[in-house]
Tab-separated table of C-alpha atoms in Angstrom:
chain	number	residue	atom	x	y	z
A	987	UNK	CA	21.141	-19.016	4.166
A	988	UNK	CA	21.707	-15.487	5.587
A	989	UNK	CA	17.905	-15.227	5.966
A	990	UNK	CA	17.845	-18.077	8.665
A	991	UNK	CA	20.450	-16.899	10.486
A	992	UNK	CA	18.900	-13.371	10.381
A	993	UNK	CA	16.106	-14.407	11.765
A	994	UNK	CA	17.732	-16.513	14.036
A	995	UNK	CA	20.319	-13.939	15.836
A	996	UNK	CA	16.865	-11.702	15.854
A	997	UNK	CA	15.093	-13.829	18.056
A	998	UNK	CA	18.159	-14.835	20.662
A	999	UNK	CA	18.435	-10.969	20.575
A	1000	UNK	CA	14.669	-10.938	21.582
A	1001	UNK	CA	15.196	-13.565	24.309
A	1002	UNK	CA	18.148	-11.771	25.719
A	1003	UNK	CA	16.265	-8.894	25.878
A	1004	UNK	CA	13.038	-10.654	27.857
A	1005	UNK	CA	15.910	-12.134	29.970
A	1006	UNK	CA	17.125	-9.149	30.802
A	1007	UNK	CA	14.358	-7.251	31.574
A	1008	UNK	CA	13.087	-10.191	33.591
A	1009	UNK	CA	15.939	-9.705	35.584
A	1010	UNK	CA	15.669	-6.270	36.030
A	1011	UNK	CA	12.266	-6.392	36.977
A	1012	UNK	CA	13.342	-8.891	39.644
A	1013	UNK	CA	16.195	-6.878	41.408
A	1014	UNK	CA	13.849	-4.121	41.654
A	1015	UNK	CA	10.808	-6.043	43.419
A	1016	UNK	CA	13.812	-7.329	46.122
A	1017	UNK	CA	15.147	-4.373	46.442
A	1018	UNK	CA	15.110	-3.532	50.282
A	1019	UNK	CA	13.443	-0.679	50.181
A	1020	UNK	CA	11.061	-1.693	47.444
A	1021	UNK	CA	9.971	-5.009	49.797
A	1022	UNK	CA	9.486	-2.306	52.354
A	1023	UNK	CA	6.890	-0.727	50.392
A	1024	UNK	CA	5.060	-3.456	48.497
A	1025	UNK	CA	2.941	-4.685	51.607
A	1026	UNK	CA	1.073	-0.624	51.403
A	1027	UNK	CA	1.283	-0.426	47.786
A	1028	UNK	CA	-0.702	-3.253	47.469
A	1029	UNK	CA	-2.820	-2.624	50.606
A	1030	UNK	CA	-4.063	0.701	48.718
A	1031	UNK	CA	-4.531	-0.826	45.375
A	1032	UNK	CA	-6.537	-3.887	47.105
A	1033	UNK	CA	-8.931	-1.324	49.273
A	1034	UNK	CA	-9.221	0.974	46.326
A	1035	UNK	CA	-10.459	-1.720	43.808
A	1036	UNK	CA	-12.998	-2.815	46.933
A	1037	UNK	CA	-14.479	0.691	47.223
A	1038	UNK	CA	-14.909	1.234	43.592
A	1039	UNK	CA	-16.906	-1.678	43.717
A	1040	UNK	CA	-18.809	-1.064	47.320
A	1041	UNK	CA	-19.109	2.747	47.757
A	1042	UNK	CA	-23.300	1.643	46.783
A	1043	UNK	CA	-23.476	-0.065	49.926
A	1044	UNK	CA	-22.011	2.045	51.816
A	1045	UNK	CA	-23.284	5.404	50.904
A	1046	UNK	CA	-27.046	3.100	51.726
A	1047	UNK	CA	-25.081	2.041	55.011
A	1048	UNK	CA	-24.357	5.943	55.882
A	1049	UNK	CA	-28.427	6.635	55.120
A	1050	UNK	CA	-29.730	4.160	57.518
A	1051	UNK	CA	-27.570	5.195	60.464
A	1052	UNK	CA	-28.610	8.999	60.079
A	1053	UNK	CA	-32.511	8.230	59.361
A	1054	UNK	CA	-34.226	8.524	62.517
A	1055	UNK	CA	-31.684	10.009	64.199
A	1056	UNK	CA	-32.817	11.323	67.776
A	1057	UNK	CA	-36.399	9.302	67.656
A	1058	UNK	CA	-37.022	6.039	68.826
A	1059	UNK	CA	-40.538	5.776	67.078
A	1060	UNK	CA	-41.800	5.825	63.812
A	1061	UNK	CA	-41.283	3.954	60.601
A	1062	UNK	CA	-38.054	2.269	60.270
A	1063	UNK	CA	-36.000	2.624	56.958
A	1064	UNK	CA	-34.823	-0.673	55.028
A	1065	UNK	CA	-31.584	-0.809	52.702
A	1066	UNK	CA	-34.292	-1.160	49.881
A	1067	UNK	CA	-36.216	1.822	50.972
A	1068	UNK	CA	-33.446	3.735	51.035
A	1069	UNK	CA	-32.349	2.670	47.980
A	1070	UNK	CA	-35.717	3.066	46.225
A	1071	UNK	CA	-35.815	6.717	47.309
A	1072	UNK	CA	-32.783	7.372	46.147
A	1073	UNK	CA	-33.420	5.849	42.586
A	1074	UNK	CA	-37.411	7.126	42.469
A	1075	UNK	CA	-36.065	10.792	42.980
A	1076	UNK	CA	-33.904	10.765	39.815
A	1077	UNK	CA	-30.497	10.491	41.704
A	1078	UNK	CA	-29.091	6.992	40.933
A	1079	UNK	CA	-25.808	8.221	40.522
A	1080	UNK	CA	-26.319	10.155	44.115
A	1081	UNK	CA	-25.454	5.975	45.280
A	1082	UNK	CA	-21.543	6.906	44.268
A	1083	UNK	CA	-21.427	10.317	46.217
A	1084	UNK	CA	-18.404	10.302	48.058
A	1085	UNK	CA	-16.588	8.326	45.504
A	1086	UNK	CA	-13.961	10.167	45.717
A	1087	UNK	CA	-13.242	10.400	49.218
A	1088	UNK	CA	-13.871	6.779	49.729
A	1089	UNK	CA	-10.786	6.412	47.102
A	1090	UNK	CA	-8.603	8.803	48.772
A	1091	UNK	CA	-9.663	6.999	52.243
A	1092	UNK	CA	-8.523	3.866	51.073
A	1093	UNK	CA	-5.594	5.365	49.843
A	1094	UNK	CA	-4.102	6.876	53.234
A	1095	UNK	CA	-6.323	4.029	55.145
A	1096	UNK	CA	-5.939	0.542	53.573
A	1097	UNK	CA	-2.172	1.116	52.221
A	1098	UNK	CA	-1.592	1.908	55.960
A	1099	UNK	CA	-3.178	-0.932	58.134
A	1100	UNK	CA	-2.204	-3.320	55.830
A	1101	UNK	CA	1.002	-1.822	55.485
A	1102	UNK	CA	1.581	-1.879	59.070
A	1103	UNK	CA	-0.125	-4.978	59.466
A	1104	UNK	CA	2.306	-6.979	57.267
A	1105	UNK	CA	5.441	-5.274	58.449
A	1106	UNK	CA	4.699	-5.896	62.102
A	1107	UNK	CA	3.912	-9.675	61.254
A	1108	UNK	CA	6.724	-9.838	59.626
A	1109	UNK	CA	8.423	-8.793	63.123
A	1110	UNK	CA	6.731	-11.007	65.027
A	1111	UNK	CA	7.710	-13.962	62.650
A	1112	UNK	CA	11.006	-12.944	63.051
A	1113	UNK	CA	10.693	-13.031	67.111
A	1114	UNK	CA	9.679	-16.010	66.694
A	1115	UNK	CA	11.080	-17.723	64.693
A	1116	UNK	CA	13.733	-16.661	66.524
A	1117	UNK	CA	12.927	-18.186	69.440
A	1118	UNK	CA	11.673	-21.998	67.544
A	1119	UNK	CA	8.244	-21.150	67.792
A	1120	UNK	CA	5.580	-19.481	65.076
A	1121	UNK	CA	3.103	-16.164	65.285
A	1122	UNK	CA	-0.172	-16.989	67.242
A	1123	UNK	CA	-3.343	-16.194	67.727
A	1124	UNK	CA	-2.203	-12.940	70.170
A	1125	UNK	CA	0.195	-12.017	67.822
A	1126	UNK	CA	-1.965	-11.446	65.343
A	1127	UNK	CA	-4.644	-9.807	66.984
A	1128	UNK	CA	-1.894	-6.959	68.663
A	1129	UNK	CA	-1.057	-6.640	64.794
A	1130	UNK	CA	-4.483	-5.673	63.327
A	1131	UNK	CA	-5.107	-3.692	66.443
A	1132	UNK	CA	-1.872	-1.630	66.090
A	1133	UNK	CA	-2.448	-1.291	62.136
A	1134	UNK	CA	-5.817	-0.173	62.666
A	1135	UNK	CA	-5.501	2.192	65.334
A	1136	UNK	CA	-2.282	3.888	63.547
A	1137	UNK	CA	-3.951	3.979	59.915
A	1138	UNK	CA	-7.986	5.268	61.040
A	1139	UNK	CA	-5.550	8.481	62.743
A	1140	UNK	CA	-3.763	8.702	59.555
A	1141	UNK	CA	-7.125	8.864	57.135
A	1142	UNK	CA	-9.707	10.545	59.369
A	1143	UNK	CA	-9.833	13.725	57.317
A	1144	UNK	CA	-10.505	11.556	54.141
A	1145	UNK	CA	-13.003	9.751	56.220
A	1146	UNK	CA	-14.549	12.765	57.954
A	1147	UNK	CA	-14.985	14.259	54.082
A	1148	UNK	CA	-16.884	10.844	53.121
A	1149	UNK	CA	-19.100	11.188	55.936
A	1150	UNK	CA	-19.965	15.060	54.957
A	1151	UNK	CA	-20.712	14.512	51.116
A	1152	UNK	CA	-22.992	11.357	51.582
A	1153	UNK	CA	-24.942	13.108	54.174
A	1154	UNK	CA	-25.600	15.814	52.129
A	1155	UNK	CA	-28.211	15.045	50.532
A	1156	UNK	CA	-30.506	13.852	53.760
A	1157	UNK	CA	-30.316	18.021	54.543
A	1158	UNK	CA	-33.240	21.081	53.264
A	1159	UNK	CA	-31.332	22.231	49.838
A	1160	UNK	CA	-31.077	25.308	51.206
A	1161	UNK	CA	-28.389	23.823	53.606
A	1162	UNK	CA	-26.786	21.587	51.508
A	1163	UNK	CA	-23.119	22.037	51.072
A	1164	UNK	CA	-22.965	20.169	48.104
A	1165	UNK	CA	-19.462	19.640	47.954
A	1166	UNK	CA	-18.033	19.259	44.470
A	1167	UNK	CA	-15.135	16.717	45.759
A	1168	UNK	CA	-13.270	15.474	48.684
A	1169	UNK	CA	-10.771	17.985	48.314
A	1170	UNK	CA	-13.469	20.913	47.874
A	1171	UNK	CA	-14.619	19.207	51.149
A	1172	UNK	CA	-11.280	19.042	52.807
A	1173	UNK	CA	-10.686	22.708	51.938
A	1174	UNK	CA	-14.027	24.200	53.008
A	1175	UNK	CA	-14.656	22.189	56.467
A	1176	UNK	CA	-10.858	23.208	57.274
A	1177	UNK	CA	-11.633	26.781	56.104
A	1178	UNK	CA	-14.957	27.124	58.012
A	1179	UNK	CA	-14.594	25.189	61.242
A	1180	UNK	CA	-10.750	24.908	61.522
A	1181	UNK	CA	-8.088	22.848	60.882
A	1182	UNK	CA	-8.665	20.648	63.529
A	1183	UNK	CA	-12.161	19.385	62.630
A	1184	UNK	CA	-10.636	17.270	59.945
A	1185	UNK	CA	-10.406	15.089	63.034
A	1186	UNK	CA	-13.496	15.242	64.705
A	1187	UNK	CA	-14.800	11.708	65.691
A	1188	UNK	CA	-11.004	10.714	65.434
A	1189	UNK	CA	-11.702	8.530	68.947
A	1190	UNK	CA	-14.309	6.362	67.769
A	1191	UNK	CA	-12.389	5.703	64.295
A	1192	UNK	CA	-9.507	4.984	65.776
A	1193	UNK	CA	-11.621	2.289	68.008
A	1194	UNK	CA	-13.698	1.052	64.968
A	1195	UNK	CA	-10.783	0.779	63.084
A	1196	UNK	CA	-9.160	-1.270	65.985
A	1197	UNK	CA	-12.146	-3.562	66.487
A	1198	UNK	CA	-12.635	-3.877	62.047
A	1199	UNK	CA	-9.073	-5.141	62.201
A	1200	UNK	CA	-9.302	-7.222	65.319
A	1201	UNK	CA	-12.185	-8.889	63.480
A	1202	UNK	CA	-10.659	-8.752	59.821
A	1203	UNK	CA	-6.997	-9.192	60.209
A	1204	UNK	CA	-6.456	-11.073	63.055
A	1205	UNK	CA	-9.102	-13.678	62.123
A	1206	UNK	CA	-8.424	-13.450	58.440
A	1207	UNK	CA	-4.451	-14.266	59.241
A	1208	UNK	CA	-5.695	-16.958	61.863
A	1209	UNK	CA	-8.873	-18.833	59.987
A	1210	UNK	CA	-6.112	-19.261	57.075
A	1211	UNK	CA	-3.486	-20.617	59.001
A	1212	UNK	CA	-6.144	-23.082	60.433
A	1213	UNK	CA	-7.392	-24.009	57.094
A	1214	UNK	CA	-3.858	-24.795	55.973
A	1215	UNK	CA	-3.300	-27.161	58.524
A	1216	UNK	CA	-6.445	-28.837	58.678
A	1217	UNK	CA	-7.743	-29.231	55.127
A	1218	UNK	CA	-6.886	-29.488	51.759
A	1219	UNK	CA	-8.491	-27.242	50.210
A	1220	UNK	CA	-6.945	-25.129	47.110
A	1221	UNK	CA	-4.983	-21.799	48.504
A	1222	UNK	CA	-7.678	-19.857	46.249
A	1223	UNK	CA	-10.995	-21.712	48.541
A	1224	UNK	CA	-8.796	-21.235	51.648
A	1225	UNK	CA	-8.480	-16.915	51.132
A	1226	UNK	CA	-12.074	-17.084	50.029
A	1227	UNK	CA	-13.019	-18.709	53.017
A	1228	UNK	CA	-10.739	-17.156	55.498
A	1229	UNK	CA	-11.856	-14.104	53.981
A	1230	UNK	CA	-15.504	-14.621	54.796
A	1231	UNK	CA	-15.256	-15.624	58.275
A	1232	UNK	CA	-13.005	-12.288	58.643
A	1233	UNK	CA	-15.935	-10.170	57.471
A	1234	UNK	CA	-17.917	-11.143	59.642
A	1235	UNK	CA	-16.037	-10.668	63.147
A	1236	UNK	CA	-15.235	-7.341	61.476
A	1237	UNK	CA	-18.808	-6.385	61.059
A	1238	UNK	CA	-19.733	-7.608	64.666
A	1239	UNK	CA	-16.944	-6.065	66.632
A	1240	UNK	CA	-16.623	-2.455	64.750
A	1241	UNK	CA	-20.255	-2.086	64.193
A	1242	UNK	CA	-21.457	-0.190	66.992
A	1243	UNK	CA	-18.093	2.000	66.625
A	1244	UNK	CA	-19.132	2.671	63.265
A	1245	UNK	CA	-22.285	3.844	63.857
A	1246	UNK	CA	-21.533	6.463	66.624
A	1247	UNK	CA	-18.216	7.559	64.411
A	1248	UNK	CA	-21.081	8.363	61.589
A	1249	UNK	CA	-23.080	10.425	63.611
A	1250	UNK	CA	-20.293	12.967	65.518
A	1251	UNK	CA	-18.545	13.280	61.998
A	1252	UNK	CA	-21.998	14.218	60.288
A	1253	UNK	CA	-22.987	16.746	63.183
A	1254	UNK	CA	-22.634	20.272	62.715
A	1255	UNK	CA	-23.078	23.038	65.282
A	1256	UNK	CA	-26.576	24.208	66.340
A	1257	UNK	CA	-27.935	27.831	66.272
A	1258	UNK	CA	-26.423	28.215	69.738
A	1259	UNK	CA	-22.998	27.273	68.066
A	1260	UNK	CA	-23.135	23.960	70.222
A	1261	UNK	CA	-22.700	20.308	68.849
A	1262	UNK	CA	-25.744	17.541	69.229
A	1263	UNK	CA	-22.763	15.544	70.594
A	1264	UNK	CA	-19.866	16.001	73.169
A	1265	UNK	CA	-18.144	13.255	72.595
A	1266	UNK	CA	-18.421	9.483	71.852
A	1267	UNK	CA	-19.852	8.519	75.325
A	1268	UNK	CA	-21.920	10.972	75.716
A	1269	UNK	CA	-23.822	10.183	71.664
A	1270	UNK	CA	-23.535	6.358	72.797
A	1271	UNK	CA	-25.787	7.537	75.930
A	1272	UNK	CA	-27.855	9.999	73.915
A	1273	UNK	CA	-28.597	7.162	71.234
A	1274	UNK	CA	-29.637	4.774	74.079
A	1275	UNK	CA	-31.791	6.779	76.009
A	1276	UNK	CA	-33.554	8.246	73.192
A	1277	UNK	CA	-33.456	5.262	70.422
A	1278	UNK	CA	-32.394	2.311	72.162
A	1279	UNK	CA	-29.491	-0.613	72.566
A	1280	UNK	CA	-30.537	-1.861	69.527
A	1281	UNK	CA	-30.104	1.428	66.980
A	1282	UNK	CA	-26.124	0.668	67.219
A	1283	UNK	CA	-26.834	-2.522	65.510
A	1284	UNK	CA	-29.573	-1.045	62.788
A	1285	UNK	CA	-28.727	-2.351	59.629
A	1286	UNK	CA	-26.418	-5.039	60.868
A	1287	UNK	CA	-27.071	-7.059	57.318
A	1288	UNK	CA	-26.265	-4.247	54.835
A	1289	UNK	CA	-22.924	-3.237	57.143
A	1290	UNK	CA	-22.289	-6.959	56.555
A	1291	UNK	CA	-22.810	-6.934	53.089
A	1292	UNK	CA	-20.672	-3.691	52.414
A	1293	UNK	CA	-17.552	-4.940	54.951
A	1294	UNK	CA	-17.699	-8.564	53.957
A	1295	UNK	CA	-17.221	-8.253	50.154
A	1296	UNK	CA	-15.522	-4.902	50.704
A	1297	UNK	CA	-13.003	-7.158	53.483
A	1298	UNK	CA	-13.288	-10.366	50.845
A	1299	UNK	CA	-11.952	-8.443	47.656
A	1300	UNK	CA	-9.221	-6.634	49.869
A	1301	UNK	CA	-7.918	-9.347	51.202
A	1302	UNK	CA	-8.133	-11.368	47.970
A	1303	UNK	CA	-6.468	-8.653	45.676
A	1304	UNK	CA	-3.937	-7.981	48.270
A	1305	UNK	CA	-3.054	-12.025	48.655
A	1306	UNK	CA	-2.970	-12.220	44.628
A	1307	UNK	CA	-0.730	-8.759	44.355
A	1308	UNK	CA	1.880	-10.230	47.362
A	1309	UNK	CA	1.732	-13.735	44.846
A	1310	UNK	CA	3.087	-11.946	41.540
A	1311	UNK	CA	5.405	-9.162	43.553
A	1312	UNK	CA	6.970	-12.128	45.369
């Protein structure tokens, strides 16, 4: 008899213990300052998982923007040209350079704007809920512009340092840097051109940034809401959808930002110790004059295909980390 009730005061000891620790767990996921942080927690973990799975597509991304730069002739590159140079050569690993700095990015970056973008939702909802009404459409949109704009100042040197190592390799080896990581980058750009070079092309990231969440949060947040209230889909088919459409503004709107933030943060200075580039306007009116309106939007499909996913997966990890931290 003194078996059963061994066994039995063993497993209500068990249960207590689960209950316990279930409870502990609890009070410290609703702990003030712990709600505080969750939204860029999981905002970092979502971006990083989407990078580790991206960074191919965008280190291809990176190579069509710089090929051709400066000449509006010739033959024009293709993501599978690119790609099939890369992989003929010997270098297929060459398609994750930058890893880390894309990690690190998305660590400053992504736990940032989303960060930022939940907390000052949150605000709004407060306002108004305040005031009998709910978040709309403008709302939203001031949101992912305010997140973006704060977060792309925050991570430009992690950004700038991404830019640098998958360049590399377009340069004579002679002048290759080749950068062993992104904090051997961080450390030698500081050293050689200055502190403040770590935010070179900080103007058109901060607008790219701005017009990526315009396009990603603002119509992620509002194509959801929409599908809520006029379908019935599952919650799952609504973020997958909501998530699509999102990518796609994204691409659209921060595009052409994109493409002249990629070539001032590649640039380095000439003989003459000038830069190619003064600025953002004047590379947008270099790049028109001498390549044409339509170089911003070169390789519109494989930007699509690296911010939709990249967008898609962030948004979807995010939404499933916000479910189980609730």
């Amino acid at each position: 008899m003194s078996r059963p009730s061994s066994t039995s005061k063993a497993a209500e000891a068990a249960k207590t213990a689960g209950q316990e620790a279930q409870a502990t767990t609890s009070s410290i996921l609703h702990h003030p300052y712990t709600r505080a942080a969750l939204p860029f927690v999981n905002g970092g973990l979502a971006g990083m998982t989407a990078t580790a799975i991206i960074q191919p597509v965008d280190m291809i991304k990176v190579r069509l923007q710089l090929a051709g730069e400066g000449i509006s002739t010739g033959p024009k590159p293709s993501p599978f040209s690119i790609t099939k140079e890369i992989i003929a050569s010997g270098r297929a690993l060459d398609l994750y350079t930058g890893l880390s700095a894309g990690l690190l990015r998305q660590a400053v970056y992504t736990t940032a704007r989303l960060g930022f973008f939940d907390t000052f939702m949150g605000l709004a909802k407060s306002r108004a809920e305040a005031q009998g009404t709910i978040p709309g459409f403008a709302e939203r949109a001031a949101a992912g512009l305010s997140a973006g704009g704060l977060a792309a100042m925050i991570g430009n040197p992690a950004d700038l340092a991404l830019i640098r190592m998958q360049s590399d390799g377009l340069k004579p080896k002679a002048e290759r840097a080749n950068y062993r990581s992104v904090l051997d980058a961080l450390m030698r750009i500081s050293k050689g051109e200055g502190i403040t070079s770590l935010w070179a092309g900080c103007v058109p990231t901060v607008l790219r940034a701005m017009a990526l969440n315009f396009g990603q949060l603002a119509f992620f947040s509002e194509a959801k809401s929409q599908l809520k209230t006029r379908t019935k889909w599952s919650p799952q088919v609504q973020t997958l959808t909501a998530s699509a459409v999102a990518g796609f503004f994204a691409s659209f709107f921060s595009l052409p930002f994109d493409f002249v933030k990629t070539r001032l943060q590649k640039q380095t200075r000439n003989a003459d110790g000038t830069f190619p580039y003064r600025g953002v306007l004047h590379c947008a009116q270099k790049v028109i004059k001498e390549e044409g309106w339509l170089r911003f939007y070169r390789g519109f499909t494989t930007y699509y295909v690296r911010i939709a996913p990249h967008a898609m997966i962030t948004l979807i990890v995010a939404d499933y980390l916000g479910f189980i931290t609730k």
